[in-house]
Amino acid sequence: MKKTVAWGITGAGHFLTSSFRIFDQIKNEHDIRVNTFLSSAAEEVVRMYGLEKDLETISCGDYLEEIFLETQQGKSWPKTGRFLLEKYDALIVTPATSNTVSKIAHGTADSLVSNAVAQAVKGSVPVYVVPVDIAGVVVSELPFGIDRELCRKCNPCPPKDNCPNNAIADQIDLLKCNGCGLCKELCDYNAIKGGPVELKVRDVDTRNVEIIKNLEGITVLEKPEEIIEIIKKL
C-alpha cells in the first residue's frame, strides 16, 4: 500500500527552505503521498519566502495530498481526525517553532499543528519533530527588508515601482511580500537585505525540547536532513 506522510509546517524561517528541499527530494525519490498542515503563521512565512508554488508540487491537492490551512479549518480542526483512522504512516513537523514545541511539551493542542500532534499520538502514528531552537546559537535566514541607513529614497524607486505585490513603501510589508527577490536585484545601493543572522536559543526553549524528547510517540530530529532516513524505514 502507498505510504502517506503528514507534514506540519509552523511559522519559522529557520529550516524552512531546507525542509522544502527535503520534501521535494522525498517526492522525487519515493512513491509517497504528502498531506500538508500549515499553522496560521506558516501560511504567512511560506508566502514571505516565496515557497507557495513549491508546496503545490509537494502536495498536489488529491486525496491525502491536500494542503490544509489553519485559517480555513475552524477551531475543531476536523481534518486532524484522520490521525485516528489509520490514514498516515507518520507525522513530521518541520520546522517547529519554539511556540509549537512549548505547546507539545505541555499538552496544549489549540492550533492546527499542535492538535495534529495530539491526535497522531492518540492514534499511534509516530511523530517526528524538528525544532528550530534546540540549544546554543542557530543561524536563521531572514526575509527581505530595507536597510534605512543605505536607502537613498530614490524617486522613482525601481524596487517599489516594480514590486508585483505592491509590498514596498518605507519598508517591505512582509504580509504582502512573496519573497521573489526582484526588489533586491533592482536596488542600485544594496539597501534591500535578506540573509543569515545568528540567534541565541533561550534556556526555556532548550528545556521544552528536552521535555518532548521524553514524550511517548514523539522523536526529536536535529535537522531536516534526518527525515530521509525516517522515510526509508516506513
CSV table of N, CA, C and O in Angstrom, one decimal, residues 130-234:
chain,number,residue,atom,x,y,z
A,130,VAL,N,11.2,18.6,14.2
A,130,VAL,CA,12.5,19.2,14.0
A,130,VAL,C,12.4,20.6,14.6
A,130,VAL,O,11.9,21.6,14.0
A,131,PRO,N,12.8,20.8,15.9
A,131,PRO,CA,12.7,22.2,16.5
A,131,PRO,C,13.7,23.1,15.9
A,131,PRO,O,14.9,22.7,15.5
A,132,VAL,N,13.4,24.4,15.8
A,132,VAL,CA,14.3,25.4,15.3
A,132,VAL,C,15.3,25.9,16.4
A,132,VAL,O,16.4,26.4,16.1
A,133,ASP,N,14.8,25.7,17.6
A,133,ASP,CA,15.6,26.2,18.8
A,133,ASP,C,15.9,25.0,19.7
A,133,ASP,O,15.0,24.7,20.6
A,134,ILE,N,17.1,24.4,19.6
A,134,ILE,CA,17.4,23.3,20.4
A,134,ILE,C,18.4,23.7,21.5
A,134,ILE,O,18.1,23.6,22.7
A,135,ALA,N,19.5,24.3,21.2
A,135,ALA,CA,20.5,24.8,22.2
A,135,ALA,C,21.5,25.7,21.5
A,135,ALA,O,21.7,25.6,20.3
A,136,GLY,N,22.2,26.5,22.3
A,136,GLY,CA,23.3,27.3,21.8
A,136,GLY,C,22.8,28.4,20.9
A,136,GLY,O,21.9,29.2,21.2
A,137,VAL,N,23.5,28.5,19.7
A,137,VAL,CA,23.2,29.6,18.7
A,137,VAL,C,22.8,29.0,17.4
A,137,VAL,O,23.4,28.0,17.0
A,138,VAL,N,21.8,29.5,16.8
A,138,VAL,CA,21.4,29.0,15.5
A,138,VAL,C,21.5,30.1,14.5
A,138,VAL,O,21.4,31.3,14.8
A,139,VAL,N,21.8,29.7,13.2
A,139,VAL,CA,21.9,30.7,12.1
A,139,VAL,C,20.6,30.6,11.3
A,139,VAL,O,20.3,29.6,10.7
A,140,SER,N,19.8,31.7,11.3
A,140,SER,CA,18.5,31.6,10.7
A,140,SER,C,18.5,32.6,9.4
A,140,SER,O,19.3,33.5,9.4
A,141,GLU,N,17.6,32.3,8.5
A,141,GLU,CA,17.6,33.1,7.3
A,141,GLU,C,16.4,34.1,7.4
A,141,GLU,O,15.3,33.7,7.6
A,142,LEU,N,16.7,35.3,7.2
A,142,LEU,CA,15.7,36.4,7.4
A,142,LEU,C,15.0,36.7,6.0
A,142,LEU,O,15.7,36.6,5.0
A,143,PRO,N,13.8,37.1,6.0
A,143,PRO,CA,13.1,37.6,4.8
A,143,PRO,C,13.7,38.9,4.4
A,143,PRO,O,14.5,39.5,5.1
A,144,PHE,N,13.3,39.5,3.2
A,144,PHE,CA,13.8,40.7,2.7
A,144,PHE,C,13.3,41.9,3.6
A,144,PHE,O,12.2,42.0,4.0
A,145,GLY,N,14.2,42.9,3.7
A,145,GLY,CA,13.9,44.1,4.4
A,145,GLY,C,14.8,45.2,3.9
A,145,GLY,O,15.8,45.0,3.2
A,146,ILE,N,14.4,46.5,4.2
A,146,ILE,CA,15.1,47.7,3.7
A,146,ILE,C,16.0,48.2,4.8
A,146,ILE,O,15.6,48.5,5.9
A,147,ASP,N,17.3,48.4,4.5
A,147,ASP,CA,18.2,49.0,5.5
A,147,ASP,C,18.1,50.5,5.3
A,147,ASP,O,18.6,51.1,4.3
A,148,ARG,N,17.5,51.2,6.3
A,148,ARG,CA,17.2,52.6,6.1
A,148,ARG,C,18.5,53.4,6.0
A,148,ARG,O,18.5,54.6,5.5
A,149,GLU,N,19.6,52.9,6.6
A,149,GLU,CA,20.9,53.7,6.5
A,149,GLU,C,21.5,53.7,5.1
A,149,GLU,O,22.3,54.6,4.8
A,150,LEU,N,21.1,52.7,4.4
A,150,LEU,CA,21.6,52.6,3.0
A,150,LEU,C,20.7,53.1,2.0
A,150,LEU,O,21.1,53.5,0.8
A,151,CYS,N,19.4,53.1,2.3
A,151,CYS,CA,18.4,53.6,1.4
A,151,CYS,C,18.5,55.0,1.0
A,151,CYS,O,18.7,55.9,1.9
A,152,ARG,N,18.5,55.4,-0.3
A,152,ARG,CA,18.6,56.8,-0.8
A,152,ARG,C,17.3,57.4,-1.0
A,152,ARG,O,17.2,58.6,-1.5
A,153,LYS,N,16.2,56.7,-0.8
A,153,LYS,CA,14.8,57.2,-1.0
A,153,LYS,C,14.7,57.7,-2.5
A,153,LYS,O,14.2,58.8,-2.7
A,154,CYS,N,15.2,56.9,-3.4
A,154,CYS,CA,15.1,57.3,-4.8
A,154,CYS,C,13.7,57.6,-5.3
A,154,CYS,O,12.8,56.9,-4.9
A,155,ASN,N,13.6,58.5,-6.2
A,155,ASN,CA,12.3,58.8,-6.8
A,155,ASN,C,12.5,59.1,-8.3
A,155,ASN,O,13.1,60.1,-8.6
A,156,PRO,N,12.2,58.1,-9.2
A,156,PRO,CA,11.4,56.9,-8.9
A,156,PRO,C,12.3,55.8,-8.2
A,156,PRO,O,13.5,55.9,-8.3
A,157,CYS,N,11.6,54.9,-7.6
A,157,CYS,CA,12.3,53.8,-6.9
A,157,CYS,C,12.0,52.5,-7.6
A,157,CYS,O,10.9,52.0,-7.6
A,158,PRO,N,13.0,51.9,-8.4
A,158,PRO,CA,12.7,50.7,-9.1
A,158,PRO,C,12.2,49.5,-8.3
A,158,PRO,O,11.3,48.9,-8.8
A,159,PRO,N,12.7,49.2,-7.1
A,159,PRO,CA,12.1,48.1,-6.4
A,159,PRO,C,10.7,48.4,-6.0
A,159,PRO,O,9.8,47.4,-6.2
A,160,LYS,N,10.3,49.6,-5.6
A,160,LYS,CA,8.9,49.9,-5.2
A,160,LYS,C,8.0,49.8,-6.5
A,160,LYS,O,7.0,49.2,-6.5
A,161,ASP,N,8.5,50.4,-7.6
A,161,ASP,CA,7.7,50.6,-8.8
A,161,ASP,C,7.4,49.2,-9.5
A,161,ASP,O,6.5,49.1,-10.2
A,162,ASN,N,8.4,48.3,-9.3
A,162,ASN,CA,8.3,47.0,-10.0
A,162,ASN,C,7.8,45.8,-9.1
A,162,ASN,O,7.8,44.7,-9.6
A,163,CYS,N,7.6,46.1,-7.8
A,163,CYS,CA,7.1,45.0,-6.9
A,163,CYS,C,5.8,44.5,-7.4
A,163,CYS,O,4.8,45.2,-7.5
A,164,PRO,N,5.7,43.2,-7.7
A,164,PRO,CA,4.5,42.6,-8.2
A,164,PRO,C,3.3,42.6,-7.2
A,164,PRO,O,2.2,42.4,-7.6
A,165,ASN,N,3.6,42.8,-5.9
A,165,ASN,CA,2.6,42.7,-4.9
A,165,ASN,C,2.4,44.0,-4.2
A,165,ASN,O,1.7,44.1,-3.2
A,166,ASN,N,3.0,45.1,-4.7
A,166,ASN,CA,2.9,46.4,-4.1
A,166,ASN,C,3.2,46.4,-2.6
A,166,ASN,O,2.5,46.9,-1.7
A,167,ALA,N,4.3,45.7,-2.3
A,167,ALA,CA,4.6,45.4,-0.9
A,167,ALA,C,5.6,46.4,-0.3
A,167,ALA,O,6.0,46.3,0.9
A,168,ILE,N,6.0,47.4,-1.1
A,168,ILE,CA,7.1,48.3,-0.6
A,168,ILE,C,6.6,49.7,-0.5
A,168,ILE,O,6.0,50.3,-1.4
A,169,ALA,N,6.8,50.2,0.7
A,169,ALA,CA,6.6,51.7,1.0
A,169,ALA,C,8.0,52.1,1.6
A,169,ALA,O,9.0,52.0,1.0
A,170,ASP,N,7.9,52.6,2.8
A,170,ASP,CA,9.2,53.0,3.5
A,170,ASP,C,9.9,51.7,3.9
A,170,ASP,O,11.1,51.7,4.0
A,171,GLN,N,9.1,50.6,4.2
A,171,GLN,CA,9.7,49.3,4.4
A,171,GLN,C,8.9,48.3,3.6
A,171,GLN,O,8.0,48.6,2.8
A,172,ILE,N,9.3,47.0,3.7
A,172,ILE,CA,8.7,45.9,3.0
A,172,ILE,C,7.6,45.4,3.8
A,172,ILE,O,7.8,44.9,5.0
A,173,ASP,N,6.4,45.3,3.3
A,173,ASP,CA,5.2,44.7,4.1
A,173,ASP,C,5.3,43.2,3.9
A,173,ASP,O,5.0,42.7,2.8
A,174,LEU,N,5.8,42.5,4.9
A,174,LEU,CA,6.0,41.1,4.8
A,174,LEU,C,4.8,40.3,4.6
A,174,LEU,O,4.8,39.1,4.2
A,175,LEU,N,3.6,40.9,5.0
A,175,LEU,CA,2.4,40.2,4.8
A,175,LEU,C,1.9,40.2,3.3
A,175,LEU,O,1.0,39.5,2.9
A,176,LYS,N,2.5,41.1,2.5
A,176,LYS,CA,2.3,41.1,1.1
A,176,LYS,C,3.4,40.5,0.3
A,176,LYS,O,3.2,40.0,-0.8
A,177,CYS,N,4.6,40.5,0.8
A,177,CYS,CA,5.8,40.0,0.1
A,177,CYS,C,5.7,38.5,-0.2
A,177,CYS,O,5.3,37.8,0.7
A,178,ASN,N,6.1,38.1,-1.4
A,178,ASN,CA,6.1,36.7,-1.7
A,178,ASN,C,7.5,36.2,-1.8
A,178,ASN,O,7.7,35.1,-2.3
A,179,GLY,N,8.5,37.0,-1.4
A,179,GLY,CA,9.9,36.5,-1.4
A,179,GLY,C,10.5,36.3,-2.8
A,179,GLY,O,11.5,35.6,-2.9
A,180,CYS,N,10.0,37.0,-3.8
A,180,CYS,CA,10.6,36.8,-5.2
A,180,CYS,C,12.0,37.3,-5.3
A,180,CYS,O,12.7,36.8,-6.2
A,181,GLY,N,12.4,38.3,-4.5
A,181,GLY,CA,13.7,38.8,-4.6
A,181,GLY,C,14.0,39.9,-5.7
A,181,GLY,O,15.1,40.3,-5.8
A,182,LEU,N,13.0,40.2,-6.4
A,182,LEU,CA,13.1,41.2,-7.5
A,182,LEU,C,13.6,42.5,-7.0
A,182,LEU,O,14.5,43.2,-7.6
A,183,CYS,N,13.1,42.9,-5.8
A,183,CYS,CA,13.5,44.2,-5.2
A,183,CYS,C,15.0,44.3,-5.0
A,183,CYS,O,15.6,45.3,-5.2
A,184,LYS,N,15.5,43.2,-4.4
A,184,LYS,CA,17.0,43.2,-4.1
A,184,LYS,C,17.8,43.3,-5.4
A,184,LYS,O,18.8,44.0,-5.4
A,185,GLU,N,17.4,42.7,-6.4
A,185,GLU,CA,18.1,42.8,-7.7
A,185,GLU,C,18.0,44.2,-8.3
A,185,GLU,O,19.0,44.7,-8.9
A,186,LEU,N,16.9,44.9,-8.0
A,186,LEU,CA,16.7,46.2,-8.7
A,186,LEU,C,17.3,47.4,-7.9
A,186,LEU,O,17.4,48.5,-8.4
A,187,CYS,N,17.7,47.2,-6.6
A,187,CYS,CA,18.2,48.3,-5.8
A,187,CYS,C,19.7,48.5,-6.1
A,187,CYS,O,20.5,47.6,-5.9
A,188,ASP,N,20.0,49.7,-6.6
A,188,ASP,CA,21.4,50.0,-7.0
A,188,ASP,C,22.3,50.3,-5.8
A,188,ASP,O,23.6,50.3,-6.0
A,189,TYR,N,21.7,50.4,-4.6
A,189,TYR,CA,22.5,50.8,-3.4
A,189,TYR,C,22.6,49.6,-2.4
A,189,TYR,O,23.0,49.9,-1.3
A,190,ASN,N,22.2,48.4,-2.8
A,190,ASN,CA,22.3,47.3,-1.9
A,190,ASN,C,21.6,47.5,-0.5
A,190,ASN,O,22.0,47.1,0.5
A,191,ALA,N,20.5,48.3,-0.6
A,191,ALA,CA,19.7,48.6,0.6
A,191,ALA,C,18.7,47.6,1.0
A,191,ALA,O,18.1,47.7,2.1
A,192,ILE,N,18.5,46.6,0.2
A,192,ILE,CA,17.5,45.6,0.5
A,192,ILE,C,18.2,44.3,0.9
A,192,ILE,O,19.0,43.8,0.1
A,193,LYS,N,18.0,43.9,2.1
A,193,LYS,CA,18.7,42.8,2.7
A,193,LYS,C,17.8,41.6,2.9
A,193,LYS,O,16.6,41.7,3.1
A,194,GLY,N,18.5,40.5,3.1
A,194,GLY,CA,17.8,39.3,3.5
A,194,GLY,C,18.8,38.2,3.5
A,194,GLY,O,19.6,38.0,2.6
A,195,GLY,N,18.9,37.5,4.6
A,195,GLY,CA,20.0,36.5,4.7
A,195,GLY,C,20.2,36.0,6.1
A,195,GLY,O,19.4,36.2,7.0
A,196,PRO,N,21.4,35.4,6.4
A,196,PRO,CA,21.6,34.7,7.7
A,196,PRO,C,21.9,35.7,8.8
A,196,PRO,O,22.5,36.7,8.7
A,197,VAL,N,21.4,35.3,10.0
A,197,VAL,CA,21.6,36.0,11.2
A,197,VAL,C,21.7,35.1,12.4
A,197,VAL,O,21.0,34.0,12.4
A,198,GLU,N,22.6,35.3,13.3
A,198,GLU,CA,22.8,34.4,14.5
A,198,GLU,C,21.8,34.8,15.6
A,198,GLU,O,21.6,35.9,15.9
A,199,LEU,N,21.1,33.7,16.1
A,199,LEU,CA,20.1,33.9,17.2
A,199,LEU,C,20.5,33.0,18.4
A,199,LEU,O,20.8,31.8,18.2
A,200,LYS,N,20.4,33.5,19.6
A,200,LYS,CA,20.7,32.8,20.8
A,200,LYS,C,19.4,32.0,21.2
A,200,LYS,O,18.3,32.6,21.2
A,201,VAL,N,19.5,30.7,21.5
A,201,VAL,CA,18.4,29.9,21.9
A,201,VAL,C,18.1,30.2,23.4
A,201,VAL,O,19.0,30.1,24.2
A,202,ARG,N,16.9,30.5,23.7
A,202,ARG,CA,16.5,30.7,25.1
A,202,ARG,C,16.6,29.4,25.9
A,202,ARG,O,16.3,28.3,25.4
A,203,ASP,N,16.9,29.5,27.2
A,203,ASP,CA,17.0,28.3,28.0
A,203,ASP,C,15.7,27.6,28.2
A,203,ASP,O,15.6,26.4,28.2
A,204,VAL,N,14.6,28.4,28.2
A,204,VAL,CA,13.3,27.8,28.3
A,204,VAL,C,12.9,27.0,27.1
A,204,VAL,O,12.3,25.9,27.2
A,205,ASP,N,13.4,27.4,25.9
A,205,ASP,CA,13.2,26.6,24.7
A,205,ASP,C,14.0,25.3,24.7
A,205,ASP,O,13.5,24.3,24.2
A,206,THR,N,15.2,25.4,25.2
A,206,THR,CA,16.0,24.2,25.3
A,206,THR,C,15.3,23.2,26.3
A,206,THR,O,15.3,22.0,26.0
A,207,ARG,N,14.8,23.7,27.4
A,207,ARG,CA,14.1,22.8,28.3
A,207,ARG,C,12.9,22.1,27.7
A,207,ARG,O,12.6,20.9,27.9
A,208,ASN,N,12.1,22.9,26.9
A,208,ASN,CA,10.9,22.3,26.3
A,208,ASN,C,11.3,21.2,25.3
A,208,ASN,O,10.6,20.2,25.1
A,209,VAL,N,12.4,21.4,24.5
A,209,VAL,CA,12.9,20.4,23.6
A,209,VAL,C,13.2,19.1,24.4
A,209,VAL,O,12.9,18.0,24.0
A,210,GLU,N,13.9,19.2,25.5
A,210,GLU,CA,14.2,18.1,26.4
A,210,GLU,C,12.9,17.4,26.9
A,210,GLU,O,12.9,16.1,26.9
A,211,ILE,N,11.9,18.1,27.1
A,211,ILE,CA,10.6,17.5,27.6
A,211,ILE,C,10.1,16.7,26.5
A,211,ILE,O,9.7,15.5,26.7
A,212,ILE,N,10.0,17.2,25.3
A,212,ILE,CA,9.3,16.4,24.2
A,212,ILE,C,10.2,15.2,23.8
A,212,ILE,O,9.6,14.2,23.2
A,213,LYS,N,11.5,15.2,24.0
A,213,LYS,CA,12.3,14.1,23.8
A,213,LYS,C,11.9,12.9,24.6
A,213,LYS,O,12.1,11.7,24.2
A,214,ASN,N,11.3,13.1,25.7
A,214,ASN,CA,10.9,12.0,26.6
A,214,ASN,C,9.4,11.7,26.5
A,214,ASN,O,8.9,10.9,27.3
A,215,LEU,N,8.6,12.3,25.6
A,215,LEU,CA,7.2,12.0,25.5
A,215,LEU,C,7.0,10.8,24.6
A,215,LEU,O,7.7,10.6,23.6
A,216,GLU,N,6.0,10.0,25.0
A,216,GLU,CA,5.7,8.8,24.2
A,216,GLU,C,5.2,9.1,22.8
A,216,GLU,O,4.4,10.0,22.6
A,217,GLY,N,5.8,8.4,21.8
A,217,GLY,CA,5.3,8.6,20.5
A,217,GLY,C,6.0,9.7,19.7
A,217,GLY,O,5.6,9.9,18.5
A,218,ILE,N,6.9,10.5,20.3
A,218,ILE,CA,7.5,11.6,19.7
A,218,ILE,C,9.0,11.4,19.6
A,218,ILE,O,9.6,11.1,20.6
A,219,THR,N,9.6,11.7,18.5
A,219,THR,CA,11.0,11.6,18.3
A,219,THR,C,11.5,13.0,17.8
A,219,THR,O,10.9,13.6,16.9
A,220,VAL,N,12.5,13.5,18.4
A,220,VAL,CA,13.1,14.8,18.0
A,220,VAL,C,14.3,14.6,17.1
A,220,VAL,O,15.2,13.8,17.3
A,221,LEU,N,14.2,15.3,16.0
A,221,LEU,CA,15.3,15.3,15.0
A,221,LEU,C,16.1,16.6,15.1
A,221,LEU,O,15.4,17.7,15.3
A,222,GLU,N,17.4,16.6,14.8
A,222,GLU,CA,18.1,17.9,14.9
A,222,GLU,C,18.2,18.7,13.7
A,222,GLU,O,18.4,19.9,13.7
A,223,LYS,N,17.9,18.1,12.5
A,223,LYS,CA,17.8,18.8,11.3
A,223,LYS,C,17.0,18.1,10.2
A,223,LYS,O,16.7,16.9,10.3
A,224,PRO,N,16.4,18.8,9.3
A,224,PRO,CA,15.5,18.2,8.3
A,224,PRO,C,16.1,17.1,7.5
A,224,PRO,O,15.4,16.1,7.1
A,225,GLU,N,17.4,17.1,7.3
A,225,GLU,CA,18.1,16.0,6.5
A,225,GLU,C,17.9,14.6,7.1
A,225,GLU,O,17.9,13.6,6.4
A,226,GLU,N,17.6,14.6,8.4
A,226,GLU,CA,17.4,13.3,9.1
A,226,GLU,C,16.1,12.6,8.7
A,226,GLU,O,15.9,11.4,8.9
A,227,ILE,N,15.2,13.4,8.1
A,227,ILE,CA,13.9,12.9,7.6
A,227,ILE,C,14.1,11.8,6.6
A,227,ILE,O,13.3,10.9,6.5
A,228,ILE,N,15.1,11.9,5.8
A,228,ILE,CA,15.3,11.0,4.7
A,228,ILE,C,15.4,9.5,5.2
A,228,ILE,O,14.8,8.6,4.7
A,229,GLU,N,16.1,9.4,6.3
A,229,GLU,CA,16.2,8.0,6.9
A,229,GLU,C,14.9,7.5,7.5
A,229,GLU,O,14.6,6.3,7.4
A,230,ILE,N,14.1,8.4,8.0
A,230,ILE,CA,12.8,8.1,8.5
A,230,ILE,C,11.9,7.5,7.4
A,230,ILE,O,11.3,6.5,7.5
A,231,ILE,N,11.9,8.2,6.3
A,231,ILE,CA,11.1,7.8,5.1
A,231,ILE,C,11.5,6.4,4.6
A,231,ILE,O,10.7,5.6,4.3
A,232,LYS,N,12.8,6.2,4.6
A,232,LYS,CA,13.3,4.9,4.1
A,232,LYS,C,12.8,3.7,5.0
A,232,LYS,O,12.7,2.6,4.5
A,233,LYS,N,12.6,4.0,6.2
A,233,LYS,CA,12.2,2.9,7.2
A,233,LYS,C,10.7,2.7,7.2
A,233,LYS,O,10.2,1.8,7.9
A,234,LEU,N,9.9,3.6,6.6
A,234,LEU,CA,8.4,3.4,6.7
A,234,LEU,C,7.9,2.2,6.0
A,234,LEU,O,8.5,1.8,5.0
